[in-house]
Amino acid sequence: MNIFISGIGGSGAYYLAKYYSLSGNKVSGSDLEKNKRIEDLITYGIDIYIGKPNDNFINNKENNEGIDLYLYSSALKDDHPERVFINKKNINQYEIGELTDLIIKDYLKNRLSENEKNALIESNLAPLLKIEWNNKKYIAITGTDGKTTTVNMIYHILKKLDKRVAVISTIGCLIDDKFIETGLHTTTPSSQDLYNLLSKEEMKDIEYIILEVTSHALAMGRVAGAKFDVAGITNITTEHLDYHKNVEAYFQAKTRIITEHLKDNGIVILNKEDKSFNKLKKIALDNNIKFETIDKNFAKKILLLKDIDTEYNRLNASIAYKIVSTLTKERIDFDILSDFKGISGRMEYIQKEPFTIIVDFAHTENALKVLLKNLKNRLKDNSKLRVVFGCAGMRDKTKREKMGNVAISFADSIYICPEDPRLESLHDINREILKGIGIEVTEEDIKKEYIEFINFKNKNIFLFQEFSPQARYNAIRKAISDANKGDIIVICGKGHEKSLCFGTKEFEWSDQNAVRDILKNSNISLL
């Protein structure tokens, strides 16, 4: 079989290329520039064309004739020249993550030839198959919102029960209080990175390992072979439709934690307050999966610190509590989380007086809604709620208008600024946010670096559009300079993250550091 891979130097494409080459297929591909993975693939005899969408490939029949299978990364949009070229031909094609998942499924169901089985192992396409999952207790948390908070609450409870615990989440890897910076920009690492973390010497004596698992990881085979003792689903709203394409596909990806990744006696914890509950319950029943539930009444019993005591955090805490009590069979007091201070970038208070400043990771419609609704209820007298946010480029476009609508529904002042625009037009991103707010702008106006909409529906909207981190800094500075005693400023979207992406370049960035720098220069005392 003759296989061509666009973006062959990406991590997922790299392992697939090795798998097919070791299986005896002819493999070639293209990428923008060389890296170590490409140099390694060349040693396998794989032809790789380097440069922008490659004329050598598209225009040279010797290169492009006879292709049986075409593979591409989800990062490559429909209008990518190589994808357009392939779409004009009757060539079988797959997205890299989707195909990886299918191959591993075939392996698990014994549908691969001996040669293909050997190639899968030798290529390291599915390293988690080598983990002995019964040697420790494994916990998984998935959902649209609240995953990172929940896994860290579980960690906190288990540590207070004197258990030896590790957690792998968005923030990094924590092994019995020893923090390991993963340097990864994804919630769930690749299966290879995850295998390396799980195989560390420090993990040897760990009893419980908690994993934060995304829909991408479930759909793309990143946790293929993983088996959990207990899993929790915080909620399922909408996110990542840029990859999953529709809500049903997103939902099905999440439910694979129930249908494919529980041990024989595994249990799933479901949230009765979430709209997805009845569908999830049916899936559990249909697959003879044991399940436990939490609800508002259960959540009322949980004691949390005032700063993080919100309805959604109580539900997150309830899942954490239920998971640990179910797994350990120990009696746990409901105040066990009363000293849990939260985590970086989740309802993180930077200042409380004379006005409050909070950094939060909220970057979905639902997360922004529950956050702003909660903070709105905390306002006193005539104080104002001010929100700084934006939407990421080259990600789910369907949420932008919805997030704009949420912002105008709850906030008194809105400061729209960049949040990783990547290669997408910042103007286009902001136009969609403004549409949700109810503002239509002209082509001339939308391209300005700064726009004010004063007293729009009795609220103020400020748009910062310089294509650099300075725009986000300016938005935060404006919100702080506008604030009066008792106001609440919440800065959303970046949370714990340490960089901002413009084009293909990552700039060092921290919302927390930006706030502290602005406060320092404005002589406002910190918390």
XYZ file of C-alpha atoms in Angstrom:
527
model
C 0.000 0.000 0.000
C 1.203 3.521 -0.886
C 0.563 6.030 1.921
C 1.057 9.799 1.952
C 0.918 11.852 5.177
C 0.549 15.636 5.312
C 2.237 17.017 8.435
C 4.295 13.873 8.851
C 6.550 15.478 11.475
C 3.734 15.784 14.006
C 3.827 13.367 16.947
C 0.718 11.402 15.967
C 1.732 11.229 12.297
C 5.254 10.155 13.253
C 4.128 6.984 15.017
C 1.649 6.127 12.276
C 4.360 6.564 9.641
C 6.627 4.180 11.557
C 3.793 1.674 11.971
C 2.985 1.581 8.259
C 6.630 1.497 7.238
C 7.354 -1.403 9.603
C 4.262 -3.164 8.216
C 5.933 -3.200 4.794
C 4.095 -0.294 3.163
C 5.518 2.530 1.078
C 5.278 5.745 3.098
C 5.956 9.346 2.096
C 4.857 12.706 3.414
C 5.300 16.445 3.686
C 5.846 19.067 6.366
C 6.764 22.731 6.685
C 10.187 22.164 8.202
C 12.492 19.445 9.454
C 12.534 18.245 13.034
C 14.018 15.275 14.913
C 11.046 13.079 14.117
C 11.392 13.725 10.402
C 15.121 12.997 10.535
C 14.319 9.688 12.219
C 11.651 8.791 9.642
C 14.111 9.392 6.815
C 16.275 6.592 8.253
C 13.334 4.252 7.602
C 13.530 5.107 3.892
C 10.510 7.421 4.016
C 10.493 10.219 1.410
C 9.552 13.578 2.940
C 8.973 16.859 1.083
C 9.840 19.952 3.123
C 8.315 23.390 2.570
C 4.981 25.136 2.179
C 2.130 23.020 0.701
C 4.381 21.226 -1.625
C 4.389 21.887 -5.359
C 6.819 18.984 -5.743
C 4.081 16.728 -4.417
C 1.007 18.326 -6.002
C 2.427 18.932 -9.476
C 4.696 15.919 -9.830
C 2.773 12.860 -10.993
C 5.691 10.614 -10.125
C 5.192 11.636 -6.503
C 1.409 11.700 -6.266
C 0.235 8.902 -8.560
C -0.750 5.575 -7.061
C -1.549 6.819 -3.537
C -3.839 4.333 -1.800
C -4.249 6.091 1.546
C -3.923 9.734 2.517
C -3.524 10.827 6.159
C -3.729 14.346 7.588
C -3.653 16.101 10.947
C -6.815 17.751 12.287
C -4.732 20.961 12.400
C -4.819 21.032 8.580
C -7.977 22.824 7.470
C -10.171 21.790 4.552
C -8.595 24.416 2.275
C -5.031 23.153 2.772
C -3.647 22.680 -0.797
C -2.685 19.041 -0.257
C -6.116 18.218 1.172
C -7.830 20.033 -1.692
C -5.697 18.092 -4.175
C -6.513 14.736 -2.547
C -10.224 15.562 -2.286
C -10.371 15.857 -6.070
C -9.201 12.271 -6.372
C -10.878 9.049 -5.311
C -8.378 8.311 -2.537
C -9.202 6.796 0.841
C -8.307 9.280 3.605
C -8.314 9.535 7.394
C -7.543 12.064 10.078
C -4.476 10.840 11.977
C -6.061 10.529 15.411
C -9.123 8.767 14.023
C -7.028 6.186 12.162
C -4.726 5.592 15.137
C -7.780 4.830 17.220
C -9.145 2.385 14.610
C -5.822 0.512 14.320
C -5.549 0.084 18.079
C -9.154 -1.130 18.242
C -8.330 -3.719 15.591
C -5.317 -4.790 17.623
C -7.379 -5.190 20.799
C -9.974 -7.227 18.884
C -7.255 -9.403 17.328
C -7.999 -8.224 13.794
C -4.416 -7.388 12.772
C -1.989 -9.716 11.043
C 1.065 -10.890 12.981
C 3.203 -8.490 10.940
C 0.887 -5.586 11.807
C 0.819 -6.560 15.488
C 4.596 -6.591 15.616
C 4.737 -3.246 13.784
C 2.299 -1.697 16.279
C 4.471 -2.747 19.222
C 7.795 -1.870 17.559
C 6.556 1.544 16.391
C 5.366 2.382 19.935
C 2.014 3.450 18.506
C 0.152 2.211 21.610
C 2.602 2.097 24.546
C -0.119 2.022 27.223
C -0.769 -1.598 26.269
C 2.491 -2.322 28.102
C 1.238 -0.903 31.424
C 0.049 -3.386 34.071
C -3.158 -1.598 35.053
C -4.051 -3.983 37.890
C -0.968 -3.121 39.966
C -2.408 0.205 41.135
C -5.752 1.954 41.504
C -6.410 4.223 38.519
C -8.933 7.049 38.503
C -10.090 9.020 35.443
C -11.981 12.299 35.256
C -13.538 13.591 32.062
C -16.148 16.233 31.230
C -16.395 19.623 29.560
C -15.654 21.713 32.647
C -14.209 21.120 36.100
C -11.812 18.278 35.282
C -8.638 19.845 36.688
C -10.309 21.048 39.871
C -11.889 17.637 40.457
C -8.678 15.624 39.977
C -6.869 17.921 42.391
C -9.675 17.574 44.941
C -9.327 13.787 44.672
C -5.583 14.138 45.201
C -6.185 16.335 48.251
C -8.600 13.836 49.846
C -6.388 10.812 49.208
C -3.345 12.603 50.651
C -5.308 13.433 53.806
C -6.107 9.729 54.065
C -2.328 9.079 54.019
C -2.378 7.424 50.601
C 0.522 7.572 48.152
C -0.935 9.467 45.199
C -0.040 10.914 41.791
C -2.071 13.099 39.463
C -1.536 13.929 35.783
C -3.565 16.947 34.698
C -3.571 20.141 32.672
C -1.276 21.799 35.198
C 1.380 19.086 35.213
C 2.278 15.898 37.051
C 2.237 15.721 40.841
C 3.745 12.599 42.431
C 3.324 12.472 46.204
C 3.746 16.268 46.487
C 6.681 16.339 44.054
C 5.702 18.527 41.075
C 6.946 17.615 37.615
C 6.439 20.218 34.876
C 5.370 18.286 31.775
C 5.810 21.228 29.413
C 2.752 19.989 27.535
C 0.012 22.240 26.128
C -2.630 19.505 26.225
C -4.775 18.219 29.072
C -4.071 14.566 28.349
C -0.520 13.910 27.083
C 0.156 11.724 24.052
C 0.132 8.010 24.859
C 3.942 8.031 24.588
C 4.328 10.954 27.028
C 1.744 9.399 29.322
C 3.584 6.078 29.282
C 6.835 7.855 30.189
C 5.151 9.594 33.129
C 3.481 6.412 34.371
C 6.785 4.529 34.078
C 8.845 6.986 36.133
C 10.788 5.544 39.054
C 8.883 7.932 41.347
C 5.650 6.113 40.411
C 6.931 2.765 41.690
C 5.429 2.981 45.196
C 2.368 5.059 44.277
C -0.973 3.451 45.193
C -3.424 5.732 43.366
C -2.997 7.525 40.018
C -5.510 10.127 38.866
C -5.730 11.114 35.190
C -7.506 14.046 33.588
C -8.869 12.727 30.294
C -10.190 14.801 27.384
C -12.534 14.005 24.517
C -9.556 14.342 22.151
C -7.632 11.730 24.142
C -10.578 9.333 24.060
C -11.294 9.816 20.350
C -7.674 9.765 19.169
C -6.453 6.701 21.048
C -4.222 8.632 23.487
C -5.481 6.441 26.348
C -5.856 3.271 24.269
C -5.310 0.278 26.529
C -5.908 2.253 29.743
C -8.201 0.618 32.297
C -9.592 2.556 35.265
C -11.045 1.377 38.573
C -13.364 4.358 38.743
C -14.202 7.243 36.415
C -16.093 10.471 36.999
C -17.893 12.622 34.430
C -18.284 16.212 35.622
C -20.635 17.387 32.870
C -21.037 17.298 29.102
C -21.986 20.545 27.377
C -20.267 21.581 24.132
C -16.603 22.114 23.315
C -14.030 21.126 20.691
C -16.555 21.005 17.856
C -13.713 22.110 15.588
C -12.451 18.533 15.956
C -15.557 16.465 16.727
C -17.712 18.359 14.162
C -21.005 17.867 16.027
C -22.379 17.551 19.550
C -23.240 13.847 19.212
C -19.691 12.905 18.179
C -18.346 14.898 21.131
C -20.768 13.126 23.469
C -19.840 9.704 22.093
C -16.143 10.439 22.603
C -16.749 11.261 26.269
C -18.830 8.128 26.856
C -15.955 5.886 25.789
C -14.623 6.340 29.324
C -17.612 4.168 30.336
C -17.774 1.688 27.476
C -14.076 1.040 26.831
C -11.878 2.128 29.710
C -13.255 0.662 32.925
C -11.926 -2.502 34.524
C -14.279 -5.474 34.834
C -15.603 -4.233 38.180
C -15.129 -0.561 37.341
C -17.554 2.123 38.504
C -18.532 5.448 36.946
C -19.722 8.466 38.971
C -22.430 10.524 37.255
C -23.721 14.027 37.940
C -27.546 14.031 38.192
C -27.588 17.816 37.796
C -26.094 17.655 34.299
C -28.326 17.500 31.221
C -26.411 14.486 29.965
C -27.259 12.365 33.031
C -30.157 10.322 31.623
C -28.237 9.428 28.457
C -25.146 8.492 30.461
C -27.201 6.413 32.880
C -28.733 4.489 29.961
C -25.279 3.814 28.498
C -24.076 2.495 31.856
C -27.126 0.263 32.237
C -26.940 -0.994 28.642
C -23.301 -1.986 29.189
C -23.809 -3.484 32.669
C -21.556 -0.820 34.190
C -21.929 -0.014 37.885
C -22.597 3.648 38.602
C -22.996 5.999 41.545
C -24.542 9.465 41.436
C -24.172 12.879 43.036
C -26.683 15.732 43.103
C -27.345 19.141 44.677
C -28.556 17.627 47.938
C -25.363 15.619 48.294
C -23.299 18.669 47.319
C -24.832 20.733 50.149
C -23.068 18.487 52.662
C -19.584 19.356 51.337
C -17.686 22.124 53.155
C -15.426 24.371 51.054
C -13.449 27.544 51.661
C -15.541 30.648 51.017
C -13.425 31.825 48.056
C -14.119 28.688 46.014
C -17.533 27.808 47.474
C -19.663 27.797 44.332
C -22.403 25.438 43.196
C -20.237 23.984 40.446
C -17.263 23.496 42.780
C -19.540 21.724 45.242
C -20.562 19.350 42.453
C -16.911 18.834 41.507
C -16.126 18.202 45.172
C -19.028 15.749 45.419
C -17.627 13.692 42.549
C -14.187 13.717 44.193
C -15.670 12.695 47.555
C -17.801 9.930 46.020
C -14.891 8.527 44.002
C -12.580 8.279 46.998
C -15.193 6.847 49.349
C -16.266 4.308 46.712
C -12.704 3.265 45.942
C -11.249 3.155 49.455
C -14.417 2.046 51.306
C -13.365 4.434 54.084
C -15.650 6.759 56.021
C -14.755 10.323 55.031
C -15.870 13.498 56.806
C -17.658 16.075 54.670
C -15.223 18.769 55.808
C -12.191 16.983 54.329
C -11.960 19.635 51.587
C -12.495 22.587 53.926
C -8.787 23.474 53.692
C -8.523 22.913 49.910
C -7.386 26.294 48.566
C -8.042 25.663 44.918
C -5.498 25.516 42.115
C -3.679 27.888 39.833
C -5.941 29.611 37.353
C -9.239 28.324 38.767
C -11.061 30.993 40.794
C -7.607 32.230 41.766
C -7.802 35.427 43.812
C -4.996 37.859 43.049
C -6.495 40.713 45.088
C -9.551 41.276 47.299
C -9.338 44.959 48.275
C -10.192 47.636 47.322
C -11.681 45.561 44.493
C -11.420 41.866 43.664
C -9.310 40.430 40.852
C -9.716 36.763 39.890
C -7.972 34.648 37.237
C -10.002 31.727 35.895
C -9.612 29.194 33.082
C -13.238 29.545 31.884
C -13.097 29.206 28.099
C -16.416 27.550 27.227
C -19.934 28.951 27.151
C -21.028 26.888 30.146
C -17.925 27.609 32.257
C -18.196 31.345 31.588
C -21.909 31.341 32.384
C -21.664 29.594 35.754
C -18.625 31.678 36.699
C -20.164 35.066 35.870
C -23.521 34.110 37.388
C -21.815 33.191 40.647
C -19.699 36.336 40.743
C -22.682 38.532 39.877
C -24.427 37.209 42.982
C -21.400 38.201 45.099
C -21.581 41.895 44.153
C -22.616 44.357 46.823
C -24.486 47.682 46.488
C -23.624 49.366 43.170
C -20.396 47.488 42.456
C -19.716 46.180 38.956
C -18.663 42.888 37.383
C -15.902 43.328 34.792
C -14.840 40.433 32.555
C -11.693 40.175 30.442
C -11.833 37.392 27.867
C -11.400 36.311 24.255
C -11.702 33.138 22.182
C -8.908 30.970 20.804
C -8.146 30.825 17.107
C -8.270 27.570 15.112
C -10.561 26.074 17.756
C -14.311 25.595 18.178
C -15.886 28.595 16.413
C -19.436 27.779 17.507
C -18.820 28.935 21.087
C -17.689 32.480 20.257
C -21.089 34.033 19.675
C -22.490 32.134 22.678
C -19.717 33.396 24.954
C -20.361 36.948 23.785
C -24.020 36.486 24.682
C -23.095 35.147 28.136
C -20.772 38.108 28.757
C -23.385 40.746 27.886
C -25.974 38.891 29.985
C -23.994 39.028 33.233
C -21.070 41.476 33.069
C -21.295 45.259 33.432
C -18.109 45.915 31.465
C -16.501 43.620 28.883
C -12.864 43.743 27.762
C -12.355 41.583 24.666
C -8.740 40.674 23.934
C -6.591 37.947 22.327
C -6.552 34.381 23.660
C -4.197 32.402 21.410
C -5.425 33.590 17.989
C -2.791 31.371 16.346
C -3.028 31.618 12.535
C -6.610 32.880 12.515
C -7.617 36.516 12.027
C -8.156 38.184 15.402
C -10.685 40.471 13.704
C -12.759 37.490 12.557
C -12.694 35.946 16.040
C -13.815 39.191 17.668
C -16.500 39.839 15.054
C -18.144 36.563 16.124
C -17.897 37.444 19.828
C -19.404 40.866 19.138
C -22.241 39.248 17.210
C -23.210 37.405 20.383
C -23.103 40.675 22.302
C -25.380 42.209 19.678
C -22.889 44.513 17.973
C -22.397 44.590 14.212
C -19.253 46.400 13.073
C -18.081 47.711 9.716
C -15.053 46.279 7.910
C -13.219 49.535 8.592
C -14.014 49.601 12.308
C -13.351 45.937 13.053
C -9.762 46.299 11.819
C -8.933 49.012 14.348
C -6.614 48.008 17.180
C -8.876 49.558 19.821
C -12.622 50.249 19.837
C -15.011 51.387 22.586
C -18.764 50.781 22.718
C -19.882 52.993 25.595
C -23.288 52.569 27.204
C -24.342 49.745 24.875
C -27.391 48.207 26.594
C -26.246 50.167 29.672
C -22.895 48.398 29.552
C -19.411 49.196 28.249
C -17.480 47.041 25.797
C -13.812 47.534 24.975
C -12.083 45.762 22.096
C -8.291 45.238 22.060
C -7.064 43.922 18.705
C -3.331 44.476 18.436
C -1.894 41.149 17.243
C 0.478 40.744 20.207
C 0.428 39.949 23.947
C 0.388 43.694 24.587
C -3.310 43.748 23.650
C -4.177 41.352 26.480
C -1.994 43.337 28.864
C -3.770 46.551 27.838
C -7.186 44.957 28.361
C -6.285 43.852 31.890
C -4.790 47.289 32.649
C -7.949 49.016 31.380
C -10.190 46.806 33.531
C -8.076 47.551 36.608
C -7.955 51.305 35.918
C -11.756 51.376 35.477
C -12.479 49.462 38.687
C -13.983 51.039 41.779
C -14.162 49.811 45.363
C -16.192 46.613 45.619
C -15.981 45.733 41.915
C -15.031 42.250 40.733
C -12.670 41.782 37.787
C -12.388 38.270 36.377
C -9.798 37.448 33.709
C -10.801 34.359 31.754
C -9.406 31.860 29.282
C -5.742 31.363 30.154
C -5.858 30.263 33.787
C -2.633 28.428 34.631
C -1.142 28.665 31.117
C 2.240 30.300 30.631
C 2.205 31.348 26.970
C 0.159 33.152 24.306
C 0.222 31.977 20.701
C 0.212 34.507 17.841
C 0.723 32.993 14.408
C 3.012 30.045 15.059
C 5.006 31.761 17.825
C 4.504 31.138 21.538
C 5.120 34.213 23.700
C 5.831 33.903 27.412
C 2.703 35.029 29.230
C 0.921 34.805 32.584
C -2.354 36.551 33.456
C -1.296 36.453 37.097
C 2.046 38.128 36.411
C 0.395 40.727 34.191
C -2.007 41.642 36.994
C 0.776 41.863 39.566
C 2.887 44.037 37.293
C -0.020 46.421 36.683
C -0.899 46.565 40.381
C 2.715 47.217 41.313
C 2.870 50.176 38.955
C -0.491 51.534 40.123
C 0.341 51.333 43.853
C -2.679 49.146 44.651
C -1.944 46.736 47.483
C -2.004 43.022 46.798
C -3.941 40.402 48.778
